[in-house]
Short mmCIF file of C-alpha atoms in Angstrom, two decimals:
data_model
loop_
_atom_site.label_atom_id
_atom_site.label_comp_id
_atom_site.label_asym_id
_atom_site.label_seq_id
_atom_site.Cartn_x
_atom_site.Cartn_y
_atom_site.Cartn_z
CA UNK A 160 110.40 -35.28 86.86
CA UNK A 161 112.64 -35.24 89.66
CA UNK A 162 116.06 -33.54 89.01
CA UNK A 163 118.07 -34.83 91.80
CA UNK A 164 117.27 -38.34 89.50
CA UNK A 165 118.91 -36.85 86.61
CA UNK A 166 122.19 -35.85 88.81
CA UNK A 167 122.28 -39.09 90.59
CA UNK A 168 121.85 -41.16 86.87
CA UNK A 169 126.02 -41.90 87.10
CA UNK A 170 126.09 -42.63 90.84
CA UNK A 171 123.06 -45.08 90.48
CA UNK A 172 124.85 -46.33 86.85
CA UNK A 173 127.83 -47.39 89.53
CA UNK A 174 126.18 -48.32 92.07
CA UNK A 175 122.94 -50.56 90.95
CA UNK A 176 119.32 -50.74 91.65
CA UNK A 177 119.52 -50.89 95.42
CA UNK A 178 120.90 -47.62 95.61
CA UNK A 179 118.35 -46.54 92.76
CA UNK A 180 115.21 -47.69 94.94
CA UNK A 181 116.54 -46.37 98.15
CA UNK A 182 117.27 -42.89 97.26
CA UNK A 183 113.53 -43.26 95.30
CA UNK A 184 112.16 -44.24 98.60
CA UNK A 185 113.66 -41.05 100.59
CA UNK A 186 112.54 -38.83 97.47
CA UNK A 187 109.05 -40.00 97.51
CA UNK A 188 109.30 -40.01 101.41
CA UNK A 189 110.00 -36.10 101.37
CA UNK A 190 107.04 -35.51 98.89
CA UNK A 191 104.40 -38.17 100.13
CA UNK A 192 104.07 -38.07 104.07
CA UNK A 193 101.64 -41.00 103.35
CA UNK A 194 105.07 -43.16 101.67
CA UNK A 195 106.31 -46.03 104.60
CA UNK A 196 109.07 -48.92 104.03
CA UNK A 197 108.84 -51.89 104.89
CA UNK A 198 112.33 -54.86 105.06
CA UNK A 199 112.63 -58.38 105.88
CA UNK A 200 115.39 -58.24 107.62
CA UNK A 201 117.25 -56.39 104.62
CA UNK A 202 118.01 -52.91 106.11
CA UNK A 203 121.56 -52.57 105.40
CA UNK A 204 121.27 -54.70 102.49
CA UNK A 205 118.48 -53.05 100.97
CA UNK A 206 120.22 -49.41 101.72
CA UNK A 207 117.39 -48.49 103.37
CA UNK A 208 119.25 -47.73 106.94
CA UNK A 209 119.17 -43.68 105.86
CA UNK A 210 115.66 -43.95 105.38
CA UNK A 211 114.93 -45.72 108.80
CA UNK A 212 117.27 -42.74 110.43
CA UNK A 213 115.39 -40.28 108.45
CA UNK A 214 111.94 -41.54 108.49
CA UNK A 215 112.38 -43.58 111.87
CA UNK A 216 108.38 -43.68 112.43
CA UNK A 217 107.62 -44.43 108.90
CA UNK A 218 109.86 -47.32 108.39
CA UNK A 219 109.74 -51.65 109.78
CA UNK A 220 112.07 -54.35 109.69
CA UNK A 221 109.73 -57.15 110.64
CA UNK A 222 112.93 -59.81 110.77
CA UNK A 223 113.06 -62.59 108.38
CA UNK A 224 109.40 -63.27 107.89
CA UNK A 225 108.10 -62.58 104.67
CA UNK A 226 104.52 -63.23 105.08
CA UNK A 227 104.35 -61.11 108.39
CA UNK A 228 105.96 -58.04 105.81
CA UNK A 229 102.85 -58.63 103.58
CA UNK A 230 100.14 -59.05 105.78
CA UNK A 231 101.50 -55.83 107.82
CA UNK A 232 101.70 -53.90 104.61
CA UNK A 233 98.60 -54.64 103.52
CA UNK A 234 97.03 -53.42 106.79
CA UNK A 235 99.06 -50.29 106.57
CA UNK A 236 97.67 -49.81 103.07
CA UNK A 237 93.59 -50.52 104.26
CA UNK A 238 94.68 -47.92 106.89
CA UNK A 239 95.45 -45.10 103.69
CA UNK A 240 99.23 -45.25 104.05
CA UNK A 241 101.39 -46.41 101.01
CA UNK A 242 103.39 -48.90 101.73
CA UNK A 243 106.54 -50.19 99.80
CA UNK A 244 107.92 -53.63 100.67
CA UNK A 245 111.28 -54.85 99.84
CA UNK A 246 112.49 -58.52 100.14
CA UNK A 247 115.08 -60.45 98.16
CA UNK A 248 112.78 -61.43 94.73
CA UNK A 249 114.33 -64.91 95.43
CA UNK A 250 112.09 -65.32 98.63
CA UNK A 251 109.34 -62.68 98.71
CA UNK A 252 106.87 -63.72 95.99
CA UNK A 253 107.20 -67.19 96.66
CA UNK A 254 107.13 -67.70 100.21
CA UNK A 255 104.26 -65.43 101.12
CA UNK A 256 102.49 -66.36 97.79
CA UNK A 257 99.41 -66.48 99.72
CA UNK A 258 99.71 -63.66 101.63
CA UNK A 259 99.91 -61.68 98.33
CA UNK A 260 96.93 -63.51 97.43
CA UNK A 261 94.28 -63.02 100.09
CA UNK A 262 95.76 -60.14 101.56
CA UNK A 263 96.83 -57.55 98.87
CA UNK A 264 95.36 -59.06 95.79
CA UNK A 265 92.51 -59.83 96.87
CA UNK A 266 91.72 -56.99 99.04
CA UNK A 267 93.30 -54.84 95.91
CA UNK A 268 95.61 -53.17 98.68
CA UNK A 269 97.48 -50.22 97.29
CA UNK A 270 100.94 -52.05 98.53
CA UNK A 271 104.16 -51.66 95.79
CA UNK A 272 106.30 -54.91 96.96
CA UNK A 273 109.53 -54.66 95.12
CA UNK A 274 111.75 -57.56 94.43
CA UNK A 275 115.54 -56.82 94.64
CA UNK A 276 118.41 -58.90 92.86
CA UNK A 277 116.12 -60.70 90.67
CA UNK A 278 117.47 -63.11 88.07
CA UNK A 279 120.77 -64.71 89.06
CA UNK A 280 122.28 -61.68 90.02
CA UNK A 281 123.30 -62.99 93.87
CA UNK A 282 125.46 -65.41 91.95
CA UNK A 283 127.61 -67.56 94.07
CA UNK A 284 124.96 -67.60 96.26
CA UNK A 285 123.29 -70.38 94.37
CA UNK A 286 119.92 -71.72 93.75
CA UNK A 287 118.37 -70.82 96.77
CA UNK A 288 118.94 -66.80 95.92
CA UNK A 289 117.78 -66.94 92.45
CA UNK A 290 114.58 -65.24 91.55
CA UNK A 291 113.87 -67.14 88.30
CA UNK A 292 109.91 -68.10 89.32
CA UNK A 293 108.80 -64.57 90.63
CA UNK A 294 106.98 -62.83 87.64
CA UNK A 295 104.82 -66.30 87.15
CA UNK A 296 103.87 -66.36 90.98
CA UNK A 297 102.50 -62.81 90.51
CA UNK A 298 101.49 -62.75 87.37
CA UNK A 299 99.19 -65.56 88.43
CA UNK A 300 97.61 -63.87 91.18
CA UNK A 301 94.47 -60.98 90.08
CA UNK A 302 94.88 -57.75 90.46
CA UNK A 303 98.39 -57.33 90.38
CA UNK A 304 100.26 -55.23 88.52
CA UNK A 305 103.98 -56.08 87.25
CA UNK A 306 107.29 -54.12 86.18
CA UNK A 307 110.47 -54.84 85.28
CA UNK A 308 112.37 -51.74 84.29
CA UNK A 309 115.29 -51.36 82.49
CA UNK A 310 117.51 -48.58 83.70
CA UNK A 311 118.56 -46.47 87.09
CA UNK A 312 116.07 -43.56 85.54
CA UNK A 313 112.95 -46.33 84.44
CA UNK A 314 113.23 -47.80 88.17
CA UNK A 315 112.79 -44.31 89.68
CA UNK A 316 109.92 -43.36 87.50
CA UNK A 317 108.16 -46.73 88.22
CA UNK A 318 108.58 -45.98 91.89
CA UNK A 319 107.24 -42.71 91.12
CA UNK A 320 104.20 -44.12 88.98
CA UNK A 321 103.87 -46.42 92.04
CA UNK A 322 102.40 -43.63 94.24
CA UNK A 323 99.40 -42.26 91.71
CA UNK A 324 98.52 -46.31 90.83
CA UNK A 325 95.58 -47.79 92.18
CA UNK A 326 96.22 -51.43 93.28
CA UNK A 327 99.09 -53.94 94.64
CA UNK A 328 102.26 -53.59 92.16
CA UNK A 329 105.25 -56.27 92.09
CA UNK A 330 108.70 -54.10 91.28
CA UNK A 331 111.20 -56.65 89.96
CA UNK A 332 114.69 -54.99 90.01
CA UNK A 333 117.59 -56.22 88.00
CA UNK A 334 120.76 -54.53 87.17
CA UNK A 335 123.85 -54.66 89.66
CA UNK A 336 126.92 -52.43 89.92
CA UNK A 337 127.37 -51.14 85.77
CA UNK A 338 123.50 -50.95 85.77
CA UNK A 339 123.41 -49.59 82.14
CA UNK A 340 121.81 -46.15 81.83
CA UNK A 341 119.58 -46.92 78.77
CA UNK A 342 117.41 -43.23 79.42
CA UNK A 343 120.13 -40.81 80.00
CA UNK A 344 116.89 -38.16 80.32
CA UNK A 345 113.79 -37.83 80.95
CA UNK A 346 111.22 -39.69 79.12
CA UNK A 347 107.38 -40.69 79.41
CA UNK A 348 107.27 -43.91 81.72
CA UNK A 349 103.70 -44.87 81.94
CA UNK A 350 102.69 -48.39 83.66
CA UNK A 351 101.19 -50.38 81.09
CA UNK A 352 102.81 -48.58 78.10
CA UNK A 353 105.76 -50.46 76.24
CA UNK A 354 107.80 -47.80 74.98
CA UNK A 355 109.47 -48.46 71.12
CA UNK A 356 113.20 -48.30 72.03
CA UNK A 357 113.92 -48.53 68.11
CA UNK A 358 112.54 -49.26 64.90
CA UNK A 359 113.08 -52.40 62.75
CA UNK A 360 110.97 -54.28 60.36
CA UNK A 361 112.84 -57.77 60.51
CA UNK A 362 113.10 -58.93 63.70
CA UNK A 363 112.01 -57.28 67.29
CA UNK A 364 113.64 -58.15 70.22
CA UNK A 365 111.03 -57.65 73.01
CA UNK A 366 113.02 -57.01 76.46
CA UNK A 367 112.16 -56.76 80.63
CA UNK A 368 114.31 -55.27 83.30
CA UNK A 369 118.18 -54.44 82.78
CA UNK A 370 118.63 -57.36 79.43
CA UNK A 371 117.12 -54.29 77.28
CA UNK A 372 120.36 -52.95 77.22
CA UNK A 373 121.97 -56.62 76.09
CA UNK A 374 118.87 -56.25 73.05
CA UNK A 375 120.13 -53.45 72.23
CA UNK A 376 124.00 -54.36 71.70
CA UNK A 377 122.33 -57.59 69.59
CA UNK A 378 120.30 -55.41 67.58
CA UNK A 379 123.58 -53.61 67.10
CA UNK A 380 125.23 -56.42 65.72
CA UNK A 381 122.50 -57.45 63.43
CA UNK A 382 122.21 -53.87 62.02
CA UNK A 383 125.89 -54.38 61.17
CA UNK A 384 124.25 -57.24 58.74
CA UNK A 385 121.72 -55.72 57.33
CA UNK A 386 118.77 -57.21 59.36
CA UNK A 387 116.54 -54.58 60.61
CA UNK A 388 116.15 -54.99 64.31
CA UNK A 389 113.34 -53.45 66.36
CA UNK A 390 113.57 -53.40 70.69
CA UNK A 391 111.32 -52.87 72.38
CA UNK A 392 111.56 -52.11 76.31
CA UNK A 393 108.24 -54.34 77.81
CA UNK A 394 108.79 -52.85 81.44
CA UNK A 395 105.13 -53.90 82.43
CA UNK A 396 104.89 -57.27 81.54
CA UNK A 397 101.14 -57.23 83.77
CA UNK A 398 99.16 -55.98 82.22
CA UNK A 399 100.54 -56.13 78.59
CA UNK A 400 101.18 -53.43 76.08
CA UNK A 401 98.73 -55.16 73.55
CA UNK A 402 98.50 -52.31 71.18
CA UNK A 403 102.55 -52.37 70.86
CA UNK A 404 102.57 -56.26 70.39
CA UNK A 405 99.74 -55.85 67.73
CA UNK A 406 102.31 -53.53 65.94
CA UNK A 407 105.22 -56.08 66.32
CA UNK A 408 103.12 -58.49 64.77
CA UNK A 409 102.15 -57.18 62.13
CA UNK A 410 105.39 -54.80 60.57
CA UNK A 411 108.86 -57.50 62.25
CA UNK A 412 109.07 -61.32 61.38
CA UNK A 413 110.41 -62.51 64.41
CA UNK A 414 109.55 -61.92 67.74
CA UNK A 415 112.29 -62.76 70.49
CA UNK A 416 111.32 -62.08 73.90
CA UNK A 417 114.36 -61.03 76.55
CA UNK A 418 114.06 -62.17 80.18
CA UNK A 419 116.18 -63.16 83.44
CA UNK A 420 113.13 -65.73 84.25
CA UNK A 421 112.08 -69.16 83.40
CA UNK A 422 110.92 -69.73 80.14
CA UNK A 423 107.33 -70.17 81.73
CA UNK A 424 105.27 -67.69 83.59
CA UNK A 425 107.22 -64.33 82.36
CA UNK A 426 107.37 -61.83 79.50
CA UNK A 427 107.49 -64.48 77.23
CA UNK A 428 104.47 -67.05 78.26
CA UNK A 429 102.92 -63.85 78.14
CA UNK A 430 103.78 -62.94 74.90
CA UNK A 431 102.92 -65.86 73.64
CA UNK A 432 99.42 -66.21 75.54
CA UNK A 433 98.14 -63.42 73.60
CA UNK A 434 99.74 -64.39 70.76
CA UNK A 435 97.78 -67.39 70.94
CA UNK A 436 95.04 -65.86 69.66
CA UNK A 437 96.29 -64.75 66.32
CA UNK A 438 95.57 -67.06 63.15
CA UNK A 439 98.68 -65.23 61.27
CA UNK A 440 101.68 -63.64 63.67
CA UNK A 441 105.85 -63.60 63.35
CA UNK A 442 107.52 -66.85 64.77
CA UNK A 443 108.51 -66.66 68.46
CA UNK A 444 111.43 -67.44 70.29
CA UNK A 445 112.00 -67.15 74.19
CA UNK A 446 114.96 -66.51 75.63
CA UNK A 447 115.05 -66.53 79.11
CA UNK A 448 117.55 -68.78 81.75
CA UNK A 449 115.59 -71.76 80.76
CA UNK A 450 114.07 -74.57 82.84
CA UNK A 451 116.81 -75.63 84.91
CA UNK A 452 118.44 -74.94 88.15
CA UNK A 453 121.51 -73.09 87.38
CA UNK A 454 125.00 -73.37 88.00
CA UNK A 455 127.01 -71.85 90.82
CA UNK A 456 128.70 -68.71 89.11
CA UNK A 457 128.81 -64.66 88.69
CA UNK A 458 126.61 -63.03 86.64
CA UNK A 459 128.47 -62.33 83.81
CA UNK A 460 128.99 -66.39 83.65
CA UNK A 461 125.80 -66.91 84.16
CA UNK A 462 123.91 -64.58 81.15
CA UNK A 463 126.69 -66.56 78.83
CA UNK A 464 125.54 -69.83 79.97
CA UNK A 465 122.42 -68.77 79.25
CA UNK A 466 122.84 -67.19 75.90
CA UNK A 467 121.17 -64.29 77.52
CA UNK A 468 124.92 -61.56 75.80
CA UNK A 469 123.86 -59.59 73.19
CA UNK A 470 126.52 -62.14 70.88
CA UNK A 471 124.58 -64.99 71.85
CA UNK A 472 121.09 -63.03 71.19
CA UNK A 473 121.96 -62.15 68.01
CA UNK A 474 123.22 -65.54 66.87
CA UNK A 475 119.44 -66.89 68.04
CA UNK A 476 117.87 -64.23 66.36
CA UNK A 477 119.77 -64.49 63.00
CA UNK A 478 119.57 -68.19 63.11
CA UNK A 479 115.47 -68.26 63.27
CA UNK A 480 114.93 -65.04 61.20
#
């Protein structure tokens, strides 16, 4: 475990998971002369312009072309370097889908393409900058691996677990300024390996990315009423943590799943995939940002129009236990 992750917990808490993955990407630099970056025209915006200054042969800005920043990582990874590509999670899985496909999935390229303000976290922005499709483009395409962590610590250990994994890796990253720190120390992040934020026997709120910490606050709230509430922090929600959902299913009730996605393709079509093959398991519920294009509003508006607050997750949760 990195210290310098540990003193920077607060400044990454403030700051949100740009800062979080850039100051990963220098740290892993320093340790990994194999490590390059890789923007779409997101330099500044991606706080990667102290890496480019630091690291000024190990770092491209290939402009606003997405599928030229996949194809060119993925030959940067067949050549034994590790690539990480960043791109707004509103635009890189979707428009060089195929690129993903044929040239890192396929190929089973060791390239870590990470997502930044996923969800409807560019708010005012509108439609066109909300990721709410990118975990069901990936998830769909073999080989890859996907995370959504929770926390400023669980991003920098995925980053970390990035550089010993085999294979292409989508990094979805949630969480702006306030990013809540749900790991204030060190812990065992392992890719493919839910981790049981709390115990509970009625219902289990099964979360991705930064909503673990609204799971949390509703679990809070139904504690207060004498409903036993489980969480459960799903950061890899490719491949699965079967052995934790077989648990779920068989000690909690009710199984709500927790995502900023649609409704299909996610954490919870996954869930409920394997799920699918049980003749006996806990009722399901999804809550997610729901199939619709979304209104024009910050994110704070936006979770509440949703019924993604911990309130509003409680409320669904008591209401179908």
């Amino acid at each position: 475990m990195n210290k310098a992750a540990l003193d920077k917990l607060q400044e990454w808490s403030e700051k949100g998971h740009r800062s979080v993955q850039a100051d990963t990407l220098l740290m892993l630099a320093a340790e990994h002369p194999e490590v390059v970056a890789l923007s779409a025209d997101l330099t500044p915006t991606a706080r990667l312009v102290e890496f480019k200054e630091t690291y000024p042969d190990r770092f491209f800005d290939v402009g606003i072309a997405e599928q030229n920043l996949i194809d060119f990582s993925a030959g940067l990874a067949l050549e034994g370097l590790r690539p990480f590509a960043v791109g707004l999670a509103a635009m890189v899985p979707m428009r060089p889908a195929e690129q993903m496909r044929a040239a890192v999935g396929y190929m089973k390229a060791n390239v870590t393409v990470i997502g930044i303000e996923a969800g409807v976290r560019f708010g005012p922005l509108g439609n066109t900058h909300y990721a709410m499709d990118d975990i069901a483009v990936v998830r769909a395409i073999p080989n890859f691996t996907v995370i959504a962590p929770s926390d400023p610590l669980s991003t920098h250990k995925a980053l970390y677990a990035c550089i010993e994994h085999e294979g292409p890796v989508y990094i979805r990253l949630t969480g702006g300024p306030g990013y809540p720190v749900m790991y204030p120390e060190d812990f065992d992040f392992q890719i493919g390996k839910a981790i049981d934020y709390r115990p509970g026997s009625d219902i289990a709120f099964v979360s991705s990315g930064s909503l673990l910490a609204d799971a949390v606050g509703a679990a809070d709230i139904l504690e207060g009423k004498g409903i036993s509430t489980r969480v459960v922090d799903m950061h890899t929600v490719k491949p699965l943590d079967t052995e934790m959902l077989d648990k779920v299913f068989a000690e909690n009730r009710l199984v709500v799943t927790v995502e900023e996605h649609s409704p299909f393709g996610g954490l919870g079509g996954a869930v409920a995939e394997y799920k699918a093959g049980f003749a006996d398991a806990p009722k399901q519920i999804i809550a997610s940002l729901g199939d619709k294009f979304q209104k024009l509003g910050d994110h704070k508006f936006l979770m509440k129009e949703n019924g993604l607050t911990a309130p509003d997750l409680a409320a669904l949760a008591e209401t179908n236990l």
